[in-house]
PDB file of C-alpha atoms in Angstrom:
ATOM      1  CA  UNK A   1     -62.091  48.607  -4.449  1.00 53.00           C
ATOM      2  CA  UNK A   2     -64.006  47.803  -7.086  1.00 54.00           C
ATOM      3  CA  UNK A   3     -62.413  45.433 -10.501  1.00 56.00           C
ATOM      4  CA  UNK A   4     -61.975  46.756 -13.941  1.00 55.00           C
ATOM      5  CA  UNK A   5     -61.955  44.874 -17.419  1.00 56.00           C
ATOM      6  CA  UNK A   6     -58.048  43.972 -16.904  1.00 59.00           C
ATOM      7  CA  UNK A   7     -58.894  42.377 -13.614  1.00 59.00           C
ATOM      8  CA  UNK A   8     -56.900  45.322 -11.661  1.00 67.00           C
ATOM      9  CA  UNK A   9     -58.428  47.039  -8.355  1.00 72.00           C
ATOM     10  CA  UNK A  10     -59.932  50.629  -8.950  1.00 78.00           C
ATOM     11  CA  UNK A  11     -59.802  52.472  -6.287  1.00 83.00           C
ATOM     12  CA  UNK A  12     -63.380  54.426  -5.302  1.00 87.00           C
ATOM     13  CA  UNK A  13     -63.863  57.537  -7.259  1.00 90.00           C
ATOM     14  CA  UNK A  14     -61.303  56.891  -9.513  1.00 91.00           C
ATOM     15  CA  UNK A  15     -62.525  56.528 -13.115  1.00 92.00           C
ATOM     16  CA  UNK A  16     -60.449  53.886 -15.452  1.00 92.00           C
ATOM     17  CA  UNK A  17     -59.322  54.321 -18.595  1.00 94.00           C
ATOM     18  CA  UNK A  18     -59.894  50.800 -21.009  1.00 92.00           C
ATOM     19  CA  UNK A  19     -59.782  51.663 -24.786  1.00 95.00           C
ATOM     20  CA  UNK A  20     -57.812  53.183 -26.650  1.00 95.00           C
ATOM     21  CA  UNK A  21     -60.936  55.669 -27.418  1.00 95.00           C
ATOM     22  CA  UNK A  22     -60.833  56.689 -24.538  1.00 95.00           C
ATOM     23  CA  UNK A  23     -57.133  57.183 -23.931  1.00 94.00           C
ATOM     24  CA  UNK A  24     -57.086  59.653 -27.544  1.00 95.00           C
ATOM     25  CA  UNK A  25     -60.040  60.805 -26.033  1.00 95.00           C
ATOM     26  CA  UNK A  26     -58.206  62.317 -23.527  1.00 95.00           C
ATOM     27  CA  UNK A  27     -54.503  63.131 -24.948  1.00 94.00           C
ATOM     28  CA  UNK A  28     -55.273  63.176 -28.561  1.00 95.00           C
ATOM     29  CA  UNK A  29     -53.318  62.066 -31.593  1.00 94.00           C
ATOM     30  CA  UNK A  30     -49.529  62.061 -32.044  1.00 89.00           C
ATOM     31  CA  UNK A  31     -48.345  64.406 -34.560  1.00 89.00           C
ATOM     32  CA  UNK A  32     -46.859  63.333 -37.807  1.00 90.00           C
ATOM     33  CA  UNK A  33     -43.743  63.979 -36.758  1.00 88.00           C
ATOM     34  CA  UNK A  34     -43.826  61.885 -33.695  1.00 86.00           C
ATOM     35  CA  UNK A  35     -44.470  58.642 -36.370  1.00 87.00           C
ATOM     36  CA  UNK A  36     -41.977  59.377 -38.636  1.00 87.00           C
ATOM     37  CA  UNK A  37     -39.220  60.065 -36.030  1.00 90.00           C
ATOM     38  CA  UNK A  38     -39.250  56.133 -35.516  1.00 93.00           C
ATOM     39  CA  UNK A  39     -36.078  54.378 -37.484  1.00 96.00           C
ATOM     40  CA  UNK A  40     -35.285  50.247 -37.428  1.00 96.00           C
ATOM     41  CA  UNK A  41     -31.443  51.160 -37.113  1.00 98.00           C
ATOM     42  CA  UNK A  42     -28.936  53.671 -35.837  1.00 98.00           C
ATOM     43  CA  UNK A  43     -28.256  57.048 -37.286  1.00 97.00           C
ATOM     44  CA  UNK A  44     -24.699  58.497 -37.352  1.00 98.00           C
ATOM     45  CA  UNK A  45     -26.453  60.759 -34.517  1.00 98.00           C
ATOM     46  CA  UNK A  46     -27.193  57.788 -32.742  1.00 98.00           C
ATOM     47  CA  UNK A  47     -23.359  56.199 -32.503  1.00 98.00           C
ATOM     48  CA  UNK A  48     -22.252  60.049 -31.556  1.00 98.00           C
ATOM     49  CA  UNK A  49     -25.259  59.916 -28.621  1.00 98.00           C
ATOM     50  CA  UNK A  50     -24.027  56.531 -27.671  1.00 98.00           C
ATOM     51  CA  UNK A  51     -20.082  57.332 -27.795  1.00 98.00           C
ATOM     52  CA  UNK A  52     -21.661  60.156 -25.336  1.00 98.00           C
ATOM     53  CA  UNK A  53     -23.406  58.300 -23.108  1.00 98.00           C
ATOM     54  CA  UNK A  54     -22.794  56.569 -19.758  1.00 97.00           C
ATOM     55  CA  UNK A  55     -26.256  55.712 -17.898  1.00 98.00           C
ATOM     56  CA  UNK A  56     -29.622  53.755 -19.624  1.00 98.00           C
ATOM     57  CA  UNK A  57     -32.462  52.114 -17.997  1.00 98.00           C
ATOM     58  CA  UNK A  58     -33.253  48.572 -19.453  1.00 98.00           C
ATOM     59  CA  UNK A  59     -36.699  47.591 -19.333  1.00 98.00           C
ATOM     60  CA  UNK A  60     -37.866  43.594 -19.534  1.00 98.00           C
ATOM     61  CA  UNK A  61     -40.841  41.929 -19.425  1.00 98.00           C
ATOM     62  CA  UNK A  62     -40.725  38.083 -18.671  1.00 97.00           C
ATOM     63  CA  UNK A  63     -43.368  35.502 -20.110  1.00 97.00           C
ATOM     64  CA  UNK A  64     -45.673  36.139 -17.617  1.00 97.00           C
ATOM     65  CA  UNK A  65     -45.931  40.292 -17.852  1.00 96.00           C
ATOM     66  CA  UNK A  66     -44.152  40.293 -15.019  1.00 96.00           C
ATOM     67  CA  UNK A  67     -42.060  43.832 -15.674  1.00 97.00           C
ATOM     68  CA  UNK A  68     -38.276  45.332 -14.331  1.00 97.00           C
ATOM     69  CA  UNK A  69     -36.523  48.055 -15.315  1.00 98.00           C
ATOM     70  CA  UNK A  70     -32.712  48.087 -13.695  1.00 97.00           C
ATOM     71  CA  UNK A  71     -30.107  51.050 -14.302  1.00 96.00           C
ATOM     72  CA  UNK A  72     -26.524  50.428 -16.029  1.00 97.00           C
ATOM     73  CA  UNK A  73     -23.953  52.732 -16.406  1.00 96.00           C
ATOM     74  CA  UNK A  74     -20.073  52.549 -16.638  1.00 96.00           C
ATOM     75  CA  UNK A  75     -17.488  54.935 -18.643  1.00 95.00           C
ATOM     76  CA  UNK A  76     -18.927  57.410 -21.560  1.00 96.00           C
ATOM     77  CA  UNK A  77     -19.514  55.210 -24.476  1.00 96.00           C
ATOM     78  CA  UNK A  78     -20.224  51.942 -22.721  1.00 97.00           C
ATOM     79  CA  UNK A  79     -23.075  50.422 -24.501  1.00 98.00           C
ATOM     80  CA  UNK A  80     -20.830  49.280 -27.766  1.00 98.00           C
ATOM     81  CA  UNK A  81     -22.700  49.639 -31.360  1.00 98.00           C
ATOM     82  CA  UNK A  82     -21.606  46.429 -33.153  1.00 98.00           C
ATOM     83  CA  UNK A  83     -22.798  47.662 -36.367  1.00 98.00           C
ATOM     84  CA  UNK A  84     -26.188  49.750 -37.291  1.00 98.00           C
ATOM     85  CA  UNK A  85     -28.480  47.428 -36.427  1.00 98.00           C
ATOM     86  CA  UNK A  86     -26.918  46.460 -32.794  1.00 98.00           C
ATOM     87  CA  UNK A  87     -25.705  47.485 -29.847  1.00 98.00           C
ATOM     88  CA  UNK A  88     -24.171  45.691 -26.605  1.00 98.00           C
ATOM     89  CA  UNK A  89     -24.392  46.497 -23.030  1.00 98.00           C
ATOM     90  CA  UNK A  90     -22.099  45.309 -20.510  1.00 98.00           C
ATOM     91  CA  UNK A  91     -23.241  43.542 -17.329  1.00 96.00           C
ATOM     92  CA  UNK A  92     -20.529  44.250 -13.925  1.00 92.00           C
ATOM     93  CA  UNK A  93     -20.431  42.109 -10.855  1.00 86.00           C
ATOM     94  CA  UNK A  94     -23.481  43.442  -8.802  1.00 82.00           C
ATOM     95  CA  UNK A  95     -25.967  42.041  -6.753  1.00 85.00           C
ATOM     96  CA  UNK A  96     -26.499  38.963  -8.655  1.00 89.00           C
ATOM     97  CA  UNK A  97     -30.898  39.373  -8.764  1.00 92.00           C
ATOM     98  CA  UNK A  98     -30.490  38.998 -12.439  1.00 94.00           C
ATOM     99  CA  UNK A  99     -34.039  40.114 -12.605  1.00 96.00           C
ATOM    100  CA  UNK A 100     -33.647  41.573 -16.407  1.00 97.00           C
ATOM    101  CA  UNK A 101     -31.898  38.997 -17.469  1.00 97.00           C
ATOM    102  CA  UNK A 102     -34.200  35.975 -16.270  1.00 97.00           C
ATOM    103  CA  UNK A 103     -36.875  38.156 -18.101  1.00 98.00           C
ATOM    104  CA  UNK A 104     -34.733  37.921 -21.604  1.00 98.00           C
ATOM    105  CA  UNK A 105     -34.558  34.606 -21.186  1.00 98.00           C
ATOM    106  CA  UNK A 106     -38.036  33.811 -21.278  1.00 98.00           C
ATOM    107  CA  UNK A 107     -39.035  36.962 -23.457  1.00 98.00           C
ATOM    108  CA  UNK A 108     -36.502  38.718 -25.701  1.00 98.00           C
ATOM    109  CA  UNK A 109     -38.025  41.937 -25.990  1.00 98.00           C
ATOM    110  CA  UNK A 110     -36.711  44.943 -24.425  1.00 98.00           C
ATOM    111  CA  UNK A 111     -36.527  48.551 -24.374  1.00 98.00           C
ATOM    112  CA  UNK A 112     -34.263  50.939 -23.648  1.00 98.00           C
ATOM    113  CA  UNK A 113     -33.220  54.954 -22.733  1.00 98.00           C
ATOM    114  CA  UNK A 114     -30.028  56.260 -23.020  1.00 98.00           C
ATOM    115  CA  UNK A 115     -29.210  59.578 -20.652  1.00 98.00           C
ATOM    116  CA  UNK A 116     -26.446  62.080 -20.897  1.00 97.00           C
ATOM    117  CA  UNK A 117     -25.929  64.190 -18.136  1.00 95.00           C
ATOM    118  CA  UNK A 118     -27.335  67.770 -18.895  1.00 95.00           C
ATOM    119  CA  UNK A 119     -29.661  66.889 -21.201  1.00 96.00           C
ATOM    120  CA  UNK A 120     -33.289  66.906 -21.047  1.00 96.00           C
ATOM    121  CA  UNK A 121     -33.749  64.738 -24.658  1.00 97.00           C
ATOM    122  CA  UNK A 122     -32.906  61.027 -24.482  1.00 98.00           C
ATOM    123  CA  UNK A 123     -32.433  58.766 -27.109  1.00 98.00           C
ATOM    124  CA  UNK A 124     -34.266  55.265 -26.585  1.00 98.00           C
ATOM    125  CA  UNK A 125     -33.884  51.932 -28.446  1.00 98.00           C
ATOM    126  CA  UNK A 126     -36.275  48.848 -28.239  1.00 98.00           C
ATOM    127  CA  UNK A 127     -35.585  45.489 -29.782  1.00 98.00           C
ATOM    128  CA  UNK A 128     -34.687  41.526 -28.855  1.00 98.00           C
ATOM    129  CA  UNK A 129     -32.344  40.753 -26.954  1.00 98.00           C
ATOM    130  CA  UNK A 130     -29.525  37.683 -26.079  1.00 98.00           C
ATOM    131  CA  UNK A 131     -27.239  37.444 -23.393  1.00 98.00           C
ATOM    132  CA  UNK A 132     -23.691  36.928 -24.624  1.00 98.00           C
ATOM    133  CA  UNK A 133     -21.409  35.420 -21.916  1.00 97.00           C
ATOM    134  CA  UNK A 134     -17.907  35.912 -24.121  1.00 97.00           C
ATOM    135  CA  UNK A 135     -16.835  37.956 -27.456  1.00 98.00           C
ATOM    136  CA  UNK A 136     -14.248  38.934 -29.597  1.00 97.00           C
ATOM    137  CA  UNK A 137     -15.687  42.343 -28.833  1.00 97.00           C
ATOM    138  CA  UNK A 138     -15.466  41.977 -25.149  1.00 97.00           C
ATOM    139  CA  UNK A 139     -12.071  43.578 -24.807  1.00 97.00           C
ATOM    140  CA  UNK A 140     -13.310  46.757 -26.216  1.00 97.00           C
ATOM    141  CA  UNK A 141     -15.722  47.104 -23.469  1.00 97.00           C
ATOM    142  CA  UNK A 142     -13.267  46.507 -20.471  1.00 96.00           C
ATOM    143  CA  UNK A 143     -12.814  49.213 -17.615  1.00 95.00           C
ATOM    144  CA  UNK A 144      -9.751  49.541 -15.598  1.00 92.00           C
ATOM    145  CA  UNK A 145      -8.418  45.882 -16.975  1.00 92.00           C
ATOM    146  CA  UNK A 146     -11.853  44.346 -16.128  1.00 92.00           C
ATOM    147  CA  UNK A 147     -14.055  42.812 -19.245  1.00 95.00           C
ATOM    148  CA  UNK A 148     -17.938  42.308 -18.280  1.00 96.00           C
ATOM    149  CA  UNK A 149     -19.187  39.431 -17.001  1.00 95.00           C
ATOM    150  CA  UNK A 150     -21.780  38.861 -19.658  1.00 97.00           C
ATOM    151  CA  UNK A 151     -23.549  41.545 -22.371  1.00 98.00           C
ATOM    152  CA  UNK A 152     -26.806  42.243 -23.595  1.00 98.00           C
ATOM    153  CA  UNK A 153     -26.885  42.251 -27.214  1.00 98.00           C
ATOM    154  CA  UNK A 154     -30.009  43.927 -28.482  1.00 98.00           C
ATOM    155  CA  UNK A 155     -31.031  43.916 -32.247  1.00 98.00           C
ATOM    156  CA  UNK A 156     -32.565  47.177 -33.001  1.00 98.00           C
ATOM    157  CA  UNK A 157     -35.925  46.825 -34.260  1.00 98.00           C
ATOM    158  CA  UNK A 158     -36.871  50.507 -32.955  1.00 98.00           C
ATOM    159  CA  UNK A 159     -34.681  54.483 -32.181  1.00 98.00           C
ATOM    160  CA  UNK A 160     -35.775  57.306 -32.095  1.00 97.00           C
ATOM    161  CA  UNK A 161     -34.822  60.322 -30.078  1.00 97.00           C
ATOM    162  CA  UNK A 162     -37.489  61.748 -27.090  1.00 94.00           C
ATOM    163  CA  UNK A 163     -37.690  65.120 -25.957  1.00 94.00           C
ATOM    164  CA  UNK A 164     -37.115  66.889 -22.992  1.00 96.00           C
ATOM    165  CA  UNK A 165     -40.176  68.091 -21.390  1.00 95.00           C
ATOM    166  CA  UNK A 166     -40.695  65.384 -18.605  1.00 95.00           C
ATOM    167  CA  UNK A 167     -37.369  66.675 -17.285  1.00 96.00           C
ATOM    168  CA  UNK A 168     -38.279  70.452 -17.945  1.00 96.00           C
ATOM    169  CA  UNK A 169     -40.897  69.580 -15.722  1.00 96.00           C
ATOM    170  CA  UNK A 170     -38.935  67.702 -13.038  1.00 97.00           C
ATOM    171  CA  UNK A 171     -36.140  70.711 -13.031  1.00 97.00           C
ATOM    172  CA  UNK A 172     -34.083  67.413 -12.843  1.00 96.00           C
ATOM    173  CA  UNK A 173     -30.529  68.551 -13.877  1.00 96.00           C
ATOM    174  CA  UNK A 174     -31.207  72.314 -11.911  1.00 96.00           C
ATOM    175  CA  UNK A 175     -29.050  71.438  -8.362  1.00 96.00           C
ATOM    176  CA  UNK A 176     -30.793  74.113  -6.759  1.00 97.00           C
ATOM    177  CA  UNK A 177     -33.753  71.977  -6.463  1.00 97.00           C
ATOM    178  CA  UNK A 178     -31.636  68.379  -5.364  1.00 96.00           C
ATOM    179  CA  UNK A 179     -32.404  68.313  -1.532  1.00 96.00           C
ATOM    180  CA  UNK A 180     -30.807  64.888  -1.218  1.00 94.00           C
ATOM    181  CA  UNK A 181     -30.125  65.173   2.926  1.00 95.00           C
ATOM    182  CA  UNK A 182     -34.101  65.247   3.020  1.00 97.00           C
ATOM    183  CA  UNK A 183     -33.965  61.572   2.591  1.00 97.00           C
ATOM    184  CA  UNK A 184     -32.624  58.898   4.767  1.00 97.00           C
ATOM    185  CA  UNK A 185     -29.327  57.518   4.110  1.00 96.00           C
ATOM    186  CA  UNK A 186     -28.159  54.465   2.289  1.00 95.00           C
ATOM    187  CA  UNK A 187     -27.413  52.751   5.433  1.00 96.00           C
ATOM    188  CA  UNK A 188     -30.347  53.827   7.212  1.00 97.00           C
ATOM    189  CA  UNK A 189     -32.504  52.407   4.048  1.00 97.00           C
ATOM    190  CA  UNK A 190     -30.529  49.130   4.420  1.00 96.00           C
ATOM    191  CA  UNK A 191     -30.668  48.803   7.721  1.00 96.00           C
ATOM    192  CA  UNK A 192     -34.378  49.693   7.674  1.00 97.00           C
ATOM    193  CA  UNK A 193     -35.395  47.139   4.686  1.00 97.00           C
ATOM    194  CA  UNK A 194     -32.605  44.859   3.970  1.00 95.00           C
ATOM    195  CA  UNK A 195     -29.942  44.017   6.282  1.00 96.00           C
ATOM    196  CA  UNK A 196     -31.760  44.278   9.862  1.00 96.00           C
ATOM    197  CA  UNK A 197     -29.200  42.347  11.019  1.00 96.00           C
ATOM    198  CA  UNK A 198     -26.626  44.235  10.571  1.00 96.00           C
ATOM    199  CA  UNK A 199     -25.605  47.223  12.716  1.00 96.00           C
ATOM    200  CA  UNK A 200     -25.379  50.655  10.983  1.00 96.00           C
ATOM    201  CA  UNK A 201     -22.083  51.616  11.986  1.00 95.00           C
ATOM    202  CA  UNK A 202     -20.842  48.661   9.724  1.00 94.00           C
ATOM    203  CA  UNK A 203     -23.577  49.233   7.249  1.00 95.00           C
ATOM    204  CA  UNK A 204     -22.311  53.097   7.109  1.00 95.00           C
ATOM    205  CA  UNK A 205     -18.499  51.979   6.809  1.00 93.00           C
ATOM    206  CA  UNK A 206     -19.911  49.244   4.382  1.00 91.00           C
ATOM    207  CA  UNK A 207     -21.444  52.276   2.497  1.00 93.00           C
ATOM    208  CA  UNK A 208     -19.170  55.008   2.717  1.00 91.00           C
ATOM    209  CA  UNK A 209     -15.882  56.078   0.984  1.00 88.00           C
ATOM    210  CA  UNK A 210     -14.904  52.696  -0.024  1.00 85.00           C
ATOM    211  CA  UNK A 211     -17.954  51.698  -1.560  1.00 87.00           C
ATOM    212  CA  UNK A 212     -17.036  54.675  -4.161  1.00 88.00           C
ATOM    213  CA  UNK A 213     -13.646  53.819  -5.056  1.00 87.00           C
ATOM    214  CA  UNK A 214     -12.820  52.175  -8.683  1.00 84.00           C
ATOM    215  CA  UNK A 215     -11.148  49.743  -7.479  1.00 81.00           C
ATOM    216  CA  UNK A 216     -14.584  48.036  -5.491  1.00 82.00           C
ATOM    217  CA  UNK A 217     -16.875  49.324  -8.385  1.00 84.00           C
ATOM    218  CA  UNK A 218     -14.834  47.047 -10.958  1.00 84.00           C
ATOM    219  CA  UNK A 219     -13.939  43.853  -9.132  1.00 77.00           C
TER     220      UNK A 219
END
């Protein structure tokens, strides 16, 4: 391996890409329309794709570049718009890493894509965010009695909506391509990676049925 200008490892033969001359060199300009899609604040489109939606990814940085992008999802209509310019998402009990949110702690800025199921487009929002650990607003985002333990309030700086051609190309939503018994288990993975202490008949109970039920997902 050899190093490039940005101090990263190149492997042999491969040949880097460090300017942005070279990178429109290579895919070109966007079109107009790409610029102008991008809006500092929420469209009436937007609130109906939100009211819609139940899965996003949430993408952090912390001071040091050091990047994580963790999944949340609840309920259709989880992430609450507080008024054109924001938006809330709701944090559940989980594993407790809190990787994305010691990031916004040391660097506000985040980005975001919204998914409905289906749908190849996404709609993505980028911004700064704060973490909110009580709200009047609180109540409106609680599922099956239970209000989140904290939120991640963004202000919008950035929407617009992205097409669907990276899932086109996946065939992601097509179930005759999902082969999902080609992979290990859960409990295998776990037992494999994470918990070699544990034996993976109680790691497959652990897993199983129970693990699915409402009642476990919204302690």
């Amino acid at each position: 391996m050899t190093q490039v200008e940005d101090g990263t490892a190149a492997r042999a033969g491969e040949v880097p890409v460090s300017s942005e001359e070279e990178l429109r060199a290579l895919i070109g300009h966007p079109m107009e329309a790409a610029l102008r899609k991008e809006r500092p604040a929420l469209h009436e489109l937007d609130r109906l794709w939100l009211a819609q939606s139940r899965f996003c990814l949430l993408a952090t940085a912390a001071a040091d570049g050091t990047c994580d992008v963790s999944p949340k999802g609840d309920p259709e209509g989880f992430a609450l718009v507080l008024d054109e310019r924001t938006i809330a998402i709701p944090e559940r009990n989980g594993n407790r890493r809190a990787d994305s949110f010691r990031n916004i702690l040391e660097n506000p800025q985040v980005g975001t894509i919204f998914f409905i199921p289906g749908r190849g487009d996404t709609l993505r929002i980028n911004g700064r965010a704060r973490l909110v650990s009580d709200a009047p607003w609180f109540d409106r985002m609680a599922v099956r009695g239970k209000r989140p333990v904290l939120a991640v309030v963004v202000d919008v700086e950035q929407v617009f909506h992205h097409c669907s051609k990276a899932f086109l190309r996946s065939e992601l939503w097509k179930p005759e391509t999902w082969h999902p018994q080609d992979l290990p288990s859960r409990p295998v993975i776990a037992k494999a990676l994470e918990r070699p202490d544990d034996d993976l008949e109680f790691l497959e109970e652990y897993y199983g049925q129970a693990y699915e039920r409402p009642e476990n997902l919204y302690r």
